[in-house]
């Protein structure tokens, strides 16, 4: 098959916000305990931080991390996780039905974030708690000194405020699995009041309100419209969460779900626009996709599974091992977000370690990289600058659920600072190679920096602890033209083509 990808230096979608390369750490299963924190591990530092994982996180290019949940936050008492460790209570944690030791909490997370060089995104409990506790948590983190909670932080040895800028007002409050689940009207009122109070304490914070927790929720997009209506004045972002499983549908249908993802982003775009016009507002609310990924068992399914397990500390929950095919859908989800870079400003791949994760760990043992780690690292390290509008011309197939789907998914990015043009491709065809010719109008392409490929002999192949079967490989292929480059894409493969270029 032959494809043309046509873009133009003047047709820019928007600036790529570095926070699009975020991830998510929740007190769930082995994400925190044994994931990033494991005192006594041979590679742990003096604070119990796993250095092997930290190095993998840095190489991955993660820019920001959302913490402490997720469903977990809807029952969390943040006060349990600060102060002398020996005095912290053990709790029966209801979201994941496990025993929470609280050995790791806010101060440990911030220290980890500094080591990893990432920006923290905090969430507050609007499930079982409310305005007071949200403001007190903010006071603990951001207030300089001279008040109860800021002095509490100082008494824990932290003199300087943390200055956490991004705060999520609750988590997936539309989900029946959420403890403290609310209707849109109940949630919208509470979020508006909590947000107003938080901004009164610290007017530099930016607030993220809960949107629908999946595009398939029966209340989507009504939930988003109602929430936006009630919170438009205080919100800066609306959250969009999305996971896709469905590997059993077959590869073509499975990969076509990226089309649904983009349609969902567009639906929320429309909800924002409608609300803005309705309110005659000048304010633009952006989207924070602060949970996304490929995951067989999101939401209610995990919830049902953990209910059958005995109470344990850091039990292994839903630890999916990813195939090549999964990595291709994952890459396409990143492309869909970047194609909407004007509106989507934050995105957190969910989760960072052990559950639907890029990085896996063994208790007391090795850490290793899943297939999805590689596309993430490519985008995070090289999709910088601006996303360009592009037209992709070539063959399509008919999917049962999502209509016509191009065999080629493509994204082109221009990084002015590095004079670098980068094209990202996924060949969705199981049988045919694609000859992909990029025509970047208004650019002069000087040099092919690299062409990296993620592919495998078998689409169901996975990486394992002792065997990295699927890693990025250098591809010699690539024919330069004056304003682009032609590459060959093997069936079911992901590609990153980096070119040195200048504007004409
Ligand atoms: O990421 C795991 C869970 O998935 C989160 O706690 C929740 O927000 C989502 O349903």
Coordinates of C-alpha atoms and ligand atoms in Angstrom, one line a residue:
X1 CA 0.0 0.0 0.0
X2 CA 1.1 3.5 -0.7
X3 CA 0.3 6.5 1.6
X4 CA 0.9 10.2 1.4
X5 CA 1.1 12.3 4.5
X6 CA 0.8 15.9 3.7
X7 CA 1.4 18.8 6.2
X8 CA 2.4 22.4 5.9
X9 CA 4.5 24.6 8.2
X10 CA 1.7 27.1 8.4
X11 CA -1.0 24.7 9.5
X12 CA -0.3 24.2 13.2
X13 CA -2.7 22.5 15.5
X14 CA -1.1 23.8 18.7
X15 CA 1.8 23.9 21.1
X16 CA 2.5 20.5 22.6
X17 CA 2.3 21.0 26.4
X18 CA 5.1 19.0 28.1
X19 CA 2.5 17.9 30.6
X20 CA 1.1 15.6 27.9
X21 CA 3.8 13.2 29.0
X22 CA 2.4 12.6 32.5
X23 CA 1.8 9.4 34.4
X24 CA -0.2 8.3 37.4
X25 CA 0.7 6.8 40.8
X26 CA -2.1 5.5 42.9
X27 CA -2.1 3.6 46.2
X28 CA -3.4 0.5 44.5
X29 CA -1.9 -3.0 44.4
X30 CA 1.8 -2.9 43.9
X31 CA 2.0 0.6 42.3
X32 CA 3.5 2.5 45.2
X33 CA 4.7 -0.4 47.5
X34 CA 7.2 -2.5 45.5
X35 CA 6.6 -0.3 42.5
X36 CA 8.5 2.9 43.3
X37 CA 9.0 2.4 47.0
X38 CA 10.5 -0.6 48.6
X39 CA 12.8 -0.2 51.6
X40 CA 15.2 -3.1 51.9
X41 CA 15.3 -3.7 48.1
X42 CA 18.9 -4.1 47.0
X43 CA 18.5 -1.0 44.7
X44 CA 16.6 1.2 47.2
X45 CA 18.2 4.4 48.4
X46 CA 18.2 5.5 52.0
X47 CA 14.6 6.7 51.7
X48 CA 13.4 3.4 50.2
X49 CA 13.0 4.7 46.7
X50 CA 13.8 2.1 44.1
X51 CA 16.6 3.5 42.0
X52 CA 16.2 1.0 39.2
X53 CA 12.6 2.2 38.7
X54 CA 13.6 5.9 39.1
X55 CA 16.1 5.6 36.3
X56 CA 13.5 3.9 34.0
X57 CA 11.1 6.7 34.8
X58 CA 13.6 9.3 33.8
X59 CA 14.5 7.6 30.6
X60 CA 10.8 7.4 29.8
X61 CA 10.6 11.2 29.8
X62 CA 7.7 11.5 32.3
X63 CA 6.9 15.1 33.0
X64 CA 4.2 15.1 35.7
X65 CA 2.5 12.5 37.9
X66 CA -0.9 12.4 39.4
X67 CA -1.2 11.2 43.0
X68 CA -2.6 9.6 45.3
X69 CA -5.6 8.3 43.3
X70 CA -7.8 7.4 41.5
X71 CA -10.5 5.6 43.3
X72 CA -8.2 5.5 46.3
X73 CA -8.5 9.3 46.9
X74 CA -12.2 9.0 47.4
X75 CA -11.6 7.4 50.8
X76 CA -8.2 8.9 51.6
X77 CA -7.3 10.8 54.7
X78 CA -4.2 12.6 53.6
X79 CA -3.3 13.3 57.3
X80 CA -2.7 9.6 57.7
X81 CA 0.2 9.8 55.4
X82 CA 2.3 12.6 57.0
X83 CA 4.4 12.9 60.1
X84 CA 6.4 10.3 62.0
X85 CA 6.0 7.0 60.2
X86 CA 5.6 4.9 63.4
X87 CA 2.5 7.0 64.4
X88 CA 0.7 6.6 61.0
X89 CA -2.4 4.5 61.2
X90 CA -3.0 1.4 59.2
X91 CA -6.4 1.6 57.5
X92 CA -8.8 -0.8 55.9
X93 CA -8.7 0.9 52.5
X94 CA -12.1 0.5 50.8
X95 CA -11.4 1.4 47.2
X96 CA -9.1 -1.5 46.5
X97 CA -10.0 -3.5 49.6
X98 CA -6.5 -3.7 50.9
X99 CA -4.6 -2.7 54.0
X100 CA -2.9 0.7 53.7
X101 CA 0.1 1.1 55.9
X102 CA 0.5 4.8 55.1
X103 CA 4.3 4.3 55.1
X104 CA 4.3 6.4 51.9
X105 CA 2.4 9.7 51.8
X106 CA 2.5 13.2 50.6
X107 CA 6.0 14.2 51.8
X108 CA 7.5 11.0 50.4
X109 CA 5.8 11.5 47.1
X110 CA 7.1 15.0 46.8
X111 CA 10.6 13.9 47.5
X112 CA 10.2 11.1 45.0
X113 CA 8.9 13.6 42.4
X114 CA 11.9 15.9 43.0
X115 CA 14.3 12.9 42.4
X116 CA 12.4 12.0 39.3
X117 CA 12.2 15.6 38.1
X118 CA 8.5 15.6 37.6
X119 CA 5.7 18.0 38.4
X120 CA 3.1 16.7 41.0
X121 CA -0.6 16.7 40.3
X122 CA -2.6 16.2 43.4
X123 CA -6.2 15.0 43.9
X124 CA -8.5 15.8 46.8
X125 CA -11.1 13.5 48.3
X126 CA -14.6 14.7 47.3
X127 CA -16.0 11.2 47.8
X128 CA -16.2 10.8 51.6
X129 CA -14.9 14.2 52.4
X130 CA -15.4 17.8 51.3
X131 CA -14.4 21.5 51.2
X132 CA -12.7 21.7 54.6
X133 CA -10.3 18.8 54.0
X134 CA -9.5 19.9 50.5
X135 CA -8.5 23.4 51.7
X136 CA -6.6 21.9 54.6
X137 CA -4.6 19.7 52.3
X138 CA -3.8 22.7 50.1
X139 CA -2.8 24.7 53.2
X140 CA -0.4 21.8 54.2
X141 CA 1.2 21.8 50.8
X142 CA 1.2 25.4 49.6
X143 CA 0.8 27.8 52.5
X144 CA 4.1 29.3 53.6
X145 CA 3.9 29.3 57.4
X146 CA 2.0 30.6 60.5
X147 CA -1.2 28.5 60.2
X148 CA -2.0 25.1 61.7
X149 CA -1.5 23.0 58.6
X150 CA 1.5 24.9 57.1
X151 CA 3.2 24.7 60.5
X152 CA 2.4 21.0 60.7
X153 CA 4.3 20.6 57.4
X154 CA 7.2 22.7 58.8
X155 CA 7.1 20.5 62.0
X156 CA 7.8 17.6 59.6
X157 CA 10.9 19.3 58.5
X158 CA 9.6 20.9 55.3
X159 CA 10.2 24.6 55.6
X160 CA 9.4 25.7 52.0
X161 CA 5.9 25.2 50.7
X162 CA 5.6 22.7 47.9
X163 CA 3.8 25.0 45.5
X164 CA 1.7 22.3 44.0
X165 CA -0.1 24.0 41.1
X166 CA -2.5 21.3 39.7
X167 CA -5.3 19.8 41.7
X168 CA -8.0 17.3 40.7
X169 CA -11.3 17.9 42.4
X170 CA -12.2 14.3 43.2
X171 CA -12.0 11.3 40.9
X172 CA -14.5 9.6 38.5
X173 CA -17.5 10.8 40.6
X174 CA -19.9 9.5 37.9
X175 CA -18.8 5.9 38.5
X176 CA -21.0 3.7 40.6
X177 CA -17.8 2.0 41.8
X178 CA -16.7 5.3 43.3
X179 CA -17.0 5.5 47.1
X180 CA -19.1 8.6 47.6
X181 CA -20.4 8.5 44.1
X182 CA -22.5 11.5 43.2
X183 CA -24.9 12.8 40.6
X184 CA -23.6 15.5 38.3
X185 CA -25.6 18.0 40.2
X186 CA -24.3 16.9 43.6
X187 CA -20.7 16.7 42.3
X188 CA -20.8 20.0 40.4
X189 CA -22.0 22.0 43.4
X190 CA -19.4 20.4 45.7
X191 CA -16.6 20.9 43.3
X192 CA -17.5 24.5 42.6
X193 CA -17.6 25.3 46.3
X194 CA -14.4 23.3 47.1
X195 CA -12.7 24.9 44.2
X196 CA -13.7 28.4 45.1
X197 CA -12.4 28.0 48.6
X198 CA -9.1 26.5 47.4
X199 CA -8.6 29.4 45.0
X200 CA -9.3 31.8 47.8
X201 CA -6.4 30.2 49.8
X202 CA -4.1 30.1 46.8
X203 CA -5.1 31.8 43.6
X204 CA -2.1 30.3 41.7
X205 CA -3.6 26.8 41.7
X206 CA -5.2 25.3 38.6
X207 CA -8.2 23.0 39.1
X208 CA -9.3 19.9 37.2
X209 CA -13.0 18.9 37.5
X210 CA -14.2 15.3 36.9
X211 CA -15.6 14.6 33.5
X212 CA -17.1 11.2 32.5
X213 CA -14.9 8.4 33.5
X214 CA -15.3 6.5 30.2
X215 CA -16.9 7.4 26.9
X216 CA -19.2 4.4 27.4
X217 CA -20.7 5.7 30.6
X218 CA -24.5 6.0 30.1
X219 CA -24.3 9.5 31.5
X220 CA -21.7 10.7 29.0
X221 CA -21.7 13.5 27.8
X222 CA -24.6 14.8 29.9
X223 CA -22.4 14.5 33.0
X224 CA -19.7 16.7 31.3
X225 CA -22.2 19.3 30.3
X226 CA -23.8 19.5 33.7
X227 CA -20.4 19.6 35.5
X228 CA -19.1 22.2 33.2
X229 CA -22.2 24.3 33.7
X230 CA -21.8 24.2 37.5
X231 CA -18.1 24.7 37.7
X232 CA -17.2 26.8 34.7
X233 CA -16.1 29.8 36.8
X234 CA -13.6 27.8 39.0
X235 CA -12.4 25.0 36.6
X236 CA -9.3 25.3 34.4
X237 CA -9.5 21.8 33.0
X238 CA -12.1 19.0 32.6
X239 CA -10.8 15.5 33.2
X240 CA -11.3 12.9 30.5
X241 CA -10.5 9.2 31.4
X242 CA -10.3 6.5 28.8
X243 CA -9.2 2.9 28.7
X244 CA -9.5 0.3 26.0
X245 CA -9.5 -3.4 26.2
X246 CA -11.3 -5.6 23.7
X247 CA -8.3 -7.6 22.3
X248 CA -10.8 -10.5 21.7
X249 CA -12.5 -8.4 19.0
X250 CA -9.6 -9.0 16.6
X251 CA -6.8 -6.7 15.7
X252 CA -8.5 -4.5 13.1
X253 CA -11.4 -3.7 15.5
X254 CA -9.1 -3.4 18.5
X255 CA -6.8 -0.9 16.8
X256 CA -9.8 1.0 15.4
X257 CA -10.7 2.1 18.9
X258 CA -8.2 5.0 18.6
X259 CA -10.8 6.5 16.3
X260 CA -13.4 6.3 19.1
X261 CA -10.9 8.0 21.4
X262 CA -10.5 10.9 19.1
X263 CA -14.3 11.2 18.7
X264 CA -14.6 11.2 22.4
X265 CA -12.1 14.1 22.7
X266 CA -14.1 15.9 20.1
X267 CA -17.3 15.3 22.1
X268 CA -15.8 16.9 25.2
X269 CA -14.4 19.7 23.0
X270 CA -18.0 20.4 21.9
X271 CA -19.3 20.3 25.4
X272 CA -16.8 22.9 26.4
X273 CA -17.7 25.1 23.5
X274 CA -21.4 24.8 24.1
X275 CA -21.0 25.7 27.8
X276 CA -18.7 28.6 27.0
X277 CA -21.2 30.1 24.6
X278 CA -24.1 29.4 26.9
X279 CA -22.3 31.3 29.6
X280 CA -21.2 34.1 27.3
X281 CA -17.8 33.4 28.8
X282 CA -14.4 34.5 27.6
X283 CA -12.7 31.8 29.5
X284 CA -11.3 28.7 27.7
X285 CA -11.4 25.4 29.7
X286 CA -8.8 22.8 28.5
X287 CA -8.8 19.0 28.7
X288 CA -6.8 16.9 31.2
X289 CA -6.7 13.3 30.1
X290 CA -5.4 12.3 33.5
X291 CA -6.0 8.6 33.2
X292 CA -5.6 6.8 29.9
X293 CA -4.3 3.5 28.6
X294 CA -4.9 0.1 27.2
X295 CA -6.4 -2.0 30.0
X296 CA -8.5 -5.1 29.8
X297 CA -10.3 -4.6 33.1
X298 CA -11.0 -1.0 34.1
X299 CA -13.4 0.4 36.7
X300 CA -16.1 -1.9 37.8
X301 CA -14.4 -5.1 36.6
X302 CA -11.4 -4.6 38.8
X303 CA -13.7 -3.5 41.6
X304 CA -15.6 -6.8 41.4
X305 CA -12.3 -8.8 41.3
X306 CA -10.8 -7.2 44.4
X307 CA -14.0 -7.8 46.4
X308 CA -13.4 -11.5 46.2
X309 CA -9.8 -11.3 47.6
X310 CA -8.7 -11.4 51.3
X311 CA -7.4 -8.2 52.8
X312 CA -3.7 -7.8 52.1
X313 CA -1.0 -5.1 52.0
X314 CA -0.1 -4.2 48.4
X315 CA -1.7 -7.2 46.7
X316 CA -1.0 -7.9 43.1
X317 CA -4.1 -6.5 41.3
X318 CA -4.8 -6.6 37.5
X319 CA -1.2 -6.7 36.4
X320 CA -1.6 -6.8 32.6
X321 CA 1.3 -7.9 30.5
X322 CA 1.3 -6.0 27.1
X323 CA 1.7 -7.4 23.6
X324 CA 2.9 -5.6 20.5
X325 CA -0.7 -5.1 19.5
X326 CA -1.4 -3.4 22.8
X327 CA 1.5 -1.1 22.2
X328 CA 0.2 -0.1 18.8
X329 CA -3.2 1.0 20.2
X330 CA -1.3 2.8 23.0
X331 CA 0.8 4.7 20.5
X332 CA -2.3 5.7 18.6
X333 CA -4.0 7.0 21.7
X334 CA -0.9 9.3 22.2
X335 CA -1.2 10.4 18.6
X336 CA -4.9 11.2 19.0
X337 CA -4.1 13.4 22.0
X338 CA -1.2 15.2 20.2
X339 CA -3.5 15.8 17.2
X340 CA -5.6 17.8 19.7
X341 CA -2.7 19.6 21.3
X342 CA -4.5 22.9 21.2
X343 CA -7.0 21.6 23.7
X344 CA -5.5 18.6 25.5
X345 CA -2.9 20.1 27.8
X346 CA -2.4 17.4 30.4
X347 CA -2.3 13.6 30.0
X348 CA -1.4 10.9 32.5
X349 CA -0.7 7.4 31.3
X350 CA -2.2 5.1 33.8
X351 CA -0.5 3.6 35.8
X352 CA 3.3 4.0 36.0
X353 CA 4.2 0.7 37.6
X354 CA 2.7 -2.8 37.8
X355 CA -1.0 -2.1 36.9
X356 CA -1.7 -1.3 33.3
X357 CA 1.8 0.0 33.4
X358 CA 4.9 0.8 31.4
X359 CA 7.2 -0.4 34.1
X360 CA 7.0 -3.8 36.0
X361 CA 8.8 -4.7 39.1
X362 CA 9.4 -7.9 41.1
X363 CA 9.2 -7.7 44.9
X364 CA 12.8 -7.6 45.9
X365 CA 13.9 -8.2 42.4
X366 CA 14.2 -6.8 38.9
X367 CA 12.4 -4.0 37.1
X368 CA 11.6 -4.4 33.4
X369 CA 9.9 -2.6 30.6
X370 CA 6.6 -3.4 28.9
X371 CA 6.0 -3.0 25.2
X372 CA 4.0 0.2 25.8
X373 CA 7.0 1.9 27.5
X374 CA 8.7 2.4 24.1
X375 CA 6.1 4.4 22.2
X376 CA 5.6 6.6 25.3
X377 CA 9.4 7.3 25.5
X378 CA 9.5 8.1 21.8
X379 CA 6.7 10.7 22.1
X380 CA 7.9 12.1 25.5
X381 CA 11.5 12.6 24.3
X382 CA 10.9 13.6 20.7
X383 CA 7.3 14.9 20.1
X384 CA 8.1 18.4 21.2
X385 CA 7.2 21.8 19.8
X386 CA 4.0 22.0 17.8
X387 CA 1.7 19.4 16.2
X388 CA 1.0 20.0 12.6
X389 CA -2.3 19.3 10.8
X390 CA -1.8 16.5 8.4
X391 CA -3.8 14.8 5.7
X392 CA -3.3 11.1 5.4
X393 CA -4.2 9.8 1.9
X394 CA -4.4 6.0 1.3
X395 CA -6.5 2.9 1.8
X396 CA -9.1 2.4 4.5
X397 CA -10.9 -0.6 6.0
X398 CA -14.4 -0.8 7.4
X399 CA -14.6 -1.5 11.2
X400 CA -17.8 -2.9 12.7
X401 CA -18.1 -0.1 15.3
X402 CA -16.2 2.9 14.1
X403 CA -16.8 3.1 10.3
X404 CA -13.9 3.8 7.9
X405 CA -10.5 3.5 9.4
X406 CA -7.2 4.4 7.7
X407 CA -4.6 1.6 7.6
X408 CA -2.1 4.3 8.5
X409 CA -2.3 6.4 11.6
X410 CA 0.1 9.3 11.4
X411 CA 1.3 12.4 13.4
X412 CA 3.8 15.1 12.4
X413 CA 5.5 17.3 14.8
X414 CA 7.8 20.3 14.3
X415 CA 10.4 21.2 17.0
X416 CA 11.7 24.7 16.1
X417 CA 14.3 24.8 18.9
X418 CA 15.9 21.6 17.6
X419 CA 15.1 22.2 13.9
X420 CA 13.6 18.7 14.0
X421 CA 10.6 17.3 12.1
X422 CA 9.3 14.0 13.5
X423 CA 6.8 11.7 12.0
X424 CA 5.1 9.0 14.0
X425 CA 3.3 6.1 12.3
X426 CA 1.3 3.0 13.1
X427 CA 0.6 0.5 10.3
X428 CA -2.7 -1.1 11.3
X429 CA -2.6 -3.7 8.5
X430 CA -1.9 -7.2 9.6
X431 CA -0.7 -8.3 6.2
X432 CA 0.6 -5.4 4.1
X433 CA 3.6 -3.2 4.2
X434 CA 3.0 0.5 3.8
X435 CA 5.2 2.9 1.8
X436 CA 4.7 6.2 3.7
X437 CA 5.8 9.3 1.9
X438 CA 5.8 12.5 4.0
X439 CA 5.4 15.8 2.2
X440 CA 6.1 18.6 4.6
X441 CA 5.3 21.7 2.7
X442 CA 7.4 24.8 3.6
X443 CA 10.2 22.7 5.1
X444 CA 13.6 21.7 3.6
X445 CA 14.6 18.4 5.0
X446 CA 18.4 18.1 5.4
X447 CA 19.1 14.8 7.1
X448 CA 17.5 11.7 8.4
X449 CA 18.4 11.6 12.1
X450 CA 16.9 8.2 12.8
X451 CA 14.2 5.8 12.0
X452 CA 13.1 3.7 14.9
X453 CA 10.7 0.8 14.7
X454 CA 8.7 -1.3 17.2
X455 CA 7.6 -4.6 15.6
X456 CA 7.5 -8.3 16.2
X457 CA 7.1 -11.6 14.4
X458 CA 4.0 -12.3 16.5
X459 CA 1.5 -9.6 17.4
X460 CA 0.8 -11.3 20.7
X461 CA 4.4 -11.3 21.7
X462 CA 5.2 -9.7 25.1
X463 CA 8.2 -8.7 27.1
X464 CA 9.1 -10.7 30.2
X465 CA 11.3 -10.1 33.1
X466 CA 14.2 -12.0 31.6
X467 CA 13.4 -11.4 28.0
X468 CA 13.0 -8.0 26.3
X469 CA 11.5 -9.5 23.1
X470 CA 10.0 -6.2 21.9
X471 CA 12.3 -3.1 22.0
X472 CA 12.8 -0.2 19.7
X473 CA 15.1 -1.0 16.8
X474 CA 17.0 1.1 14.4
X475 CA 15.8 0.9 10.9
X476 CA 18.2 1.7 8.0
X477 CA 15.3 2.3 5.7
X478 CA 14.4 5.9 4.7
X479 CA 14.7 7.9 1.5
X480 CA 15.1 11.6 1.9
X481 CA 13.3 14.0 -0.4
X482 CA 13.5 17.8 -0.5
X483 CA 10.5 18.3 1.7
X484 CA 10.1 14.9 3.3
X485 CA 11.1 11.3 3.6
X486 CA 9.7 8.0 2.4
X487 CA 9.8 5.0 4.7
X488 CA 8.5 1.4 4.6
X489 CA 6.3 0.3 7.5
X490 CA 6.1 -3.5 8.2
X491 CA 2.6 -4.9 9.0
X492 CA 1.5 -4.1 12.5
X493 CA 4.4 -1.7 13.5
X494 CA 5.1 1.6 15.2
X495 CA 7.6 4.0 13.7
X496 CA 9.4 7.2 14.7
X497 CA 11.2 9.1 11.9
X498 CA 13.3 12.1 13.0
X499 CA 14.6 14.5 10.4
X500 CA 16.7 17.6 10.6
X501 CA 14.9 20.3 8.7
X502 CA 14.6 24.0 8.3
X503 CA 11.7 26.2 7.3
X504 CA 11.7 27.5 3.7
Ligands
LIG1 O1 -6.2 3.4 37.4 C1 -7.0 2.6 38.2 C2 -8.4 3.1 38.4 O2 -9.1 3.2 37.2 C3 -8.5 4.4 39.1 O3 -8.4 4.4 40.4 C4 -9.8 4.9 38.6 O4 -9.9 6.3 38.6 C5 -10.0 4.2 37.3 O5 -11.3 3.6 37.2

